Amino acid sequence: MPGEPPPPSDPETGHAGLTRSIVVALVLVVAVTAGLYALGATHPPKRSAITSDRLGPENGASVPAYLDAAAAGLDRVGAGPRWALISLRTPVNDDRAWSLMDGTAASQVAFHVPITGVATPSTFAAVTGDRGSLSTARVNAIAEVAGDAALGADGAVETRDQQVSSVTVDRLRSGCACIVAMVVRGTGPRLREVATSPLVRGVQVLPADAAGGRFAVVALLPEQTDRFLPVADTAPVPTR
C-alpha cells in the first residue's frame, strides 16, 4: 500500500551478490597478471649497453701496471671480436697506422704532435674501412685543434695555449707522423698479432659485451712512461 516501507532485503541474496563481485574481480586480476607475465617472458627487457668501460689508463695509474694488465687481458681473449686500443711506442705516419689496423674494423685514430717539454693536445678522430678516411680524420683533427688557435681579439698576443694550438695545427697540416693510438674492433688472434709489432706498446681489449660508441677512450702517449699524468709543460713553445 502507498506509504508502506519496502520489505527488508534478503541477507543471503546480498551476500551472494557480493561474493560474485569478489570472484569476478579476482579472476580479472589473475588474468591480467598472467598476461603481463606472458608478455615479459616473450618480450624480455633489452639489456642496457655497458657504459662504464674505458680504453686507456686511469688518471694517475702506473703505466707499466696498465700495460701488464692489458697484455694479460689480451692473452685471455678467444677468437671472437673485441673493441681494443692499440697504443704505439712512437708516433707513426698514416701508412704505418693503416697497416697496423689491417684485418680489423678501424674506428678511431689519435693524433698527437710531440714537442719536448710542451703539453700538446691529443685528438681522436673517426675512421672507416676506407684508407682515405685517414686523410679526413686528419682534417677533422686539425679543425678541432684550430678552434683554439686563433689570435686574441684586436691582434692581442697569443696565449701559450693558442701558441701550442697553432704549432700543432701547422704540423698536422704538414702531414707529420703524429698518430699515437688506434681504436679498432678485431678478433683475438689478429689483435695478438698486432701486439707483436715492434711499433706497438700495448693492446688493451674490452669485455665481449662492450657496446660500440658507449665507452670512454684516452690515448696513452709515448712520452708517458711512469704514471698516466699530464706531460711536462715548461719549455718554450717553438714558432712552428
Short mmCIF file of C-alpha atoms in Angstrom, two decimals:
data_model
loop_
_atom_site.label_atom_id
_atom_site.label_comp_id
_atom_site.label_asym_id
_atom_site.label_seq_id
_atom_site.Cartn_x
_atom_site.Cartn_y
_atom_site.Cartn_z
CA MET A 1 0.00 0.00 0.00
CA PRO A 2 1.15 3.58 -0.55
CA GLY A 3 3.30 4.87 2.26
CA GLU A 4 4.32 1.44 3.45
CA PRO A 5 8.07 0.85 3.88
CA PRO A 6 9.75 -1.54 1.38
CA PRO A 7 10.27 -5.05 2.59
CA PRO A 8 13.72 -5.74 4.11
CA SER A 9 16.34 -7.12 1.68
CA ASP A 10 17.31 -10.74 1.87
CA PRO A 11 20.74 -11.01 3.60
CA GLU A 12 21.55 -14.19 1.70
CA THR A 13 20.90 -12.53 -1.64
CA GLY A 14 23.14 -9.59 -0.71
CA HIS A 15 25.99 -11.86 0.38
CA ALA A 16 25.69 -13.88 -2.83
CA GLY A 17 25.96 -10.76 -4.97
CA LEU A 18 28.98 -9.51 -3.04
CA THR A 19 30.64 -12.91 -3.36
CA ARG A 20 30.10 -12.95 -7.13
CA SER A 21 31.63 -9.46 -7.44
CA ILE A 22 34.73 -10.51 -5.48
CA VAL A 23 35.17 -13.64 -7.56
CA VAL A 24 34.89 -11.67 -10.84
CA ALA A 25 37.46 -9.15 -9.59
CA LEU A 26 39.88 -11.91 -8.60
CA VAL A 27 39.51 -13.58 -11.98
CA LEU A 28 40.32 -10.29 -13.71
CA VAL A 29 43.42 -9.74 -11.53
CA VAL A 30 44.67 -13.26 -12.24
CA ALA A 31 44.06 -12.84 -15.98
CA VAL A 32 45.90 -9.50 -16.13
CA THR A 33 48.82 -10.84 -14.08
CA ALA A 34 49.10 -13.91 -16.30
CA GLY A 35 49.03 -11.71 -19.40
CA LEU A 36 51.80 -9.46 -18.10
CA TYR A 37 53.89 -12.48 -17.17
CA ALA A 38 53.47 -13.95 -20.65
CA LEU A 39 54.38 -10.61 -22.22
CA GLY A 40 57.52 -10.40 -20.12
CA ALA A 41 58.50 -13.96 -20.97
CA THR A 42 58.14 -13.43 -24.70
CA HIS A 43 59.45 -9.84 -24.76
CA PRO A 44 62.10 -9.54 -22.02
CA PRO A 45 63.53 -6.07 -21.45
CA LYS A 46 66.61 -5.29 -23.52
CA ARG A 47 69.89 -5.43 -21.63
CA SER A 48 71.34 -1.97 -21.15
CA ALA A 49 74.53 -1.28 -23.05
CA ILE A 50 77.70 -1.17 -20.96
CA THR A 51 78.65 2.45 -20.30
CA SER A 52 81.36 2.11 -17.65
CA ASP A 53 84.05 0.62 -19.90
CA ARG A 54 87.22 2.56 -20.64
CA LEU A 55 90.09 2.19 -23.09
CA GLY A 56 93.30 3.72 -21.82
CA PRO A 57 94.74 4.03 -18.31
CA GLU A 58 93.03 5.75 -15.41
CA ASN A 59 94.40 9.13 -14.33
CA GLY A 60 97.49 8.64 -12.17
CA ALA A 61 97.70 4.92 -12.93
CA SER A 62 101.03 3.12 -13.19
CA VAL A 63 101.81 2.81 -16.90
CA PRO A 64 103.79 -0.47 -16.53
CA ALA A 65 100.91 -1.96 -14.49
CA TYR A 66 98.39 -0.83 -17.11
CA LEU A 67 100.41 -2.42 -19.91
CA ASP A 68 100.84 -5.66 -17.95
CA ALA A 69 97.11 -5.86 -17.29
CA ALA A 70 96.38 -5.13 -20.96
CA ALA A 71 98.71 -7.93 -22.07
CA ALA A 72 97.16 -10.39 -19.62
CA GLY A 73 93.66 -9.48 -20.78
CA LEU A 74 94.62 -9.91 -24.43
CA ASP A 75 96.03 -13.37 -23.71
CA ARG A 76 92.64 -14.48 -22.36
CA VAL A 77 90.64 -13.33 -25.38
CA GLY A 78 89.15 -16.04 -27.58
CA ALA A 79 88.53 -15.93 -31.30
CA GLY A 80 85.56 -13.54 -31.12
CA PRO A 81 85.83 -9.82 -31.92
CA ARG A 82 86.63 -7.24 -29.25
CA TRP A 83 86.97 -3.50 -29.09
CA ALA A 84 90.61 -2.63 -28.48
CA LEU A 85 93.01 0.27 -28.05
CA ILE A 86 96.37 -0.06 -29.81
CA SER A 87 98.99 2.14 -28.13
CA LEU A 88 102.21 2.89 -30.04
CA ARG A 89 105.79 3.29 -28.91
CA THR A 90 106.34 6.30 -31.15
CA PRO A 91 104.11 8.39 -33.43
CA VAL A 92 103.68 6.90 -36.91
CA ASN A 93 102.52 8.15 -40.29
CA ASP A 94 99.22 7.28 -41.92
CA ASP A 95 100.60 4.35 -43.94
CA ARG A 96 102.03 2.55 -40.91
CA ALA A 97 98.92 3.19 -38.86
CA TRP A 98 96.77 1.77 -41.63
CA SER A 99 98.93 -1.36 -41.92
CA LEU A 100 98.55 -2.00 -38.20
CA MET A 101 94.76 -1.71 -38.48
CA ASP A 102 94.65 -4.11 -41.43
CA GLY A 103 92.48 -7.13 -40.65
CA THR A 104 90.41 -5.19 -38.08
CA ALA A 105 87.45 -2.82 -38.26
CA ALA A 106 89.07 0.61 -37.83
CA SER A 107 87.12 3.04 -35.66
CA GLN A 108 89.28 5.95 -34.45
CA VAL A 109 92.85 7.23 -34.54
CA ALA A 110 94.52 9.55 -32.05
CA PHE A 111 96.68 12.39 -33.35
CA HIS A 112 99.34 13.89 -31.09
CA VAL A 113 102.19 16.24 -32.03
CA PRO A 114 105.09 15.54 -29.64
CA ILE A 115 107.15 18.55 -28.56
CA THR A 116 109.68 18.04 -25.77
CA GLY A 117 108.66 19.94 -22.65
CA VAL A 118 105.40 21.16 -24.17
CA ALA A 119 101.97 19.68 -23.47
CA THR A 120 100.19 19.35 -26.81
CA PRO A 121 96.62 18.11 -27.30
CA SER A 122 95.61 14.56 -28.23
CA THR A 123 92.68 14.37 -30.61
CA PHE A 124 90.67 11.27 -31.56
CA ALA A 125 89.04 11.30 -34.99
CA ALA A 126 86.79 8.70 -36.60
CA VAL A 127 87.94 6.47 -39.46
CA THR A 128 86.26 3.80 -41.54
CA GLY A 129 87.33 0.83 -43.64
CA ASP A 130 88.38 3.21 -46.41
CA ARG A 131 92.06 4.19 -46.47
CA GLY A 132 91.07 7.70 -47.48
CA SER A 133 89.25 8.16 -44.18
CA LEU A 134 92.63 8.75 -42.53
CA SER A 135 93.03 11.94 -44.52
CA THR A 136 89.55 13.02 -43.50
CA ALA A 137 90.37 12.17 -39.87
CA ARG A 138 93.43 14.44 -40.03
CA VAL A 139 91.33 17.29 -41.45
CA ASN A 140 88.81 16.82 -38.62
CA ALA A 141 91.59 16.77 -36.01
CA ILE A 142 93.01 19.99 -37.46
CA ALA A 143 89.57 21.62 -37.32
CA GLU A 144 89.15 20.62 -33.68
CA VAL A 145 92.53 21.97 -32.61
CA ALA A 146 92.25 25.07 -34.82
CA GLY A 147 89.31 26.26 -32.76
CA ASP A 148 91.82 27.23 -30.06
CA ALA A 149 94.49 28.54 -32.41
CA ALA A 150 93.05 31.93 -33.38
CA LEU A 151 94.77 35.11 -32.23
CA GLY A 152 93.17 37.09 -29.44
CA ALA A 153 90.88 39.99 -30.24
CA ASP A 154 92.39 43.18 -31.77
CA GLY A 155 95.72 41.48 -32.53
CA ALA A 156 96.47 40.66 -28.91
CA VAL A 157 99.50 38.48 -28.26
CA GLU A 158 98.75 34.74 -28.37
CA THR A 159 98.43 32.94 -25.08
CA ARG A 160 100.54 29.87 -24.50
CA ASP A 161 97.57 27.61 -25.25
CA GLN A 162 96.99 29.44 -28.53
CA GLN A 163 100.68 29.10 -29.41
CA VAL A 164 100.54 25.37 -28.74
CA SER A 165 97.39 25.02 -30.81
CA SER A 166 98.93 27.00 -33.69
CA VAL A 167 102.08 24.90 -33.92
CA THR A 168 100.06 21.70 -33.55
CA VAL A 169 97.82 22.68 -36.47
CA ASP A 170 100.81 23.61 -38.63
CA ARG A 171 102.49 20.25 -38.07
CA LEU A 172 99.30 18.29 -38.63
CA ARG A 173 98.78 20.15 -41.90
CA SER A 174 102.34 19.31 -42.94
CA GLY A 175 101.46 15.60 -42.79
CA CYS A 176 103.54 14.82 -39.69
CA ALA A 177 103.89 11.28 -38.35
CA CYS A 178 101.55 12.04 -35.46
CA ILE A 179 99.30 9.00 -34.91
CA VAL A 180 99.91 7.54 -31.46
CA ALA A 181 96.93 5.20 -30.91
CA MET A 182 94.05 3.50 -32.72
CA VAL A 183 90.68 2.13 -31.65
CA VAL A 184 89.68 -0.98 -33.61
CA ARG A 185 87.40 -3.98 -33.40
CA GLY A 186 89.27 -7.18 -34.14
CA THR A 187 89.47 -10.87 -33.37
CA GLY A 188 91.66 -12.19 -30.58
CA PRO A 189 94.20 -13.80 -32.95
CA ARG A 190 94.55 -10.65 -35.06
CA LEU A 191 94.91 -8.37 -32.04
CA ARG A 192 97.60 -10.64 -30.59
CA GLU A 193 99.39 -10.48 -33.92
CA VAL A 194 99.22 -6.67 -33.86
CA ALA A 195 100.65 -6.68 -30.33
CA THR A 196 103.84 -8.39 -31.58
CA SER A 197 104.72 -5.46 -33.86
CA PRO A 198 107.80 -3.52 -32.69
CA LEU A 199 105.76 -0.36 -33.22
CA VAL A 200 103.12 -1.42 -30.69
CA ARG A 201 103.48 -0.73 -27.00
CA GLY A 202 100.32 -2.46 -25.86
CA VAL A 203 96.84 -3.63 -26.87
CA GLN A 204 94.01 -3.31 -24.37
CA VAL A 205 90.74 -5.15 -25.05
CA LEU A 206 87.27 -4.52 -23.64
CA PRO A 207 84.84 -7.19 -22.42
CA ALA A 208 82.89 -9.02 -25.11
CA ASP A 209 79.65 -7.22 -24.18
CA ALA A 210 81.08 -3.71 -24.60
CA ALA A 211 78.94 -1.65 -26.97
CA GLY A 212 80.45 0.40 -29.74
CA GLY A 213 80.38 4.10 -29.01
CA ARG A 214 79.43 3.51 -25.37
CA PHE A 215 82.88 3.51 -23.77
CA ALA A 216 85.42 6.16 -22.82
CA VAL A 217 88.80 6.30 -24.54
CA VAL A 218 92.02 8.16 -23.79
CA ALA A 219 95.38 7.89 -25.51
CA LEU A 220 98.50 6.66 -23.72
CA LEU A 221 101.22 8.90 -25.12
CA PRO A 222 104.68 7.51 -25.94
CA GLU A 223 106.25 10.01 -23.52
CA GLN A 224 104.11 8.79 -20.60
CA THR A 225 106.29 6.02 -19.18
CA ASP A 226 105.85 6.07 -15.40
CA ARG A 227 102.43 7.41 -14.40
CA PHE A 228 99.49 8.43 -16.55
CA LEU A 229 99.74 12.11 -15.69
CA PRO A 230 99.91 15.32 -17.75
CA VAL A 231 103.25 15.69 -19.53
CA ALA A 232 105.65 18.49 -18.63
CA ASP A 233 104.73 21.91 -19.98
CA THR A 234 107.69 24.09 -19.08
CA ALA A 235 109.71 24.51 -22.30
CA PRO A 236 109.26 27.42 -24.71
CA VAL A 237 106.75 26.80 -27.49
CA PRO A 238 108.52 26.65 -30.86
CA THR A 239 107.38 29.09 -33.51
CA ARG A 240 106.45 26.33 -35.97
#
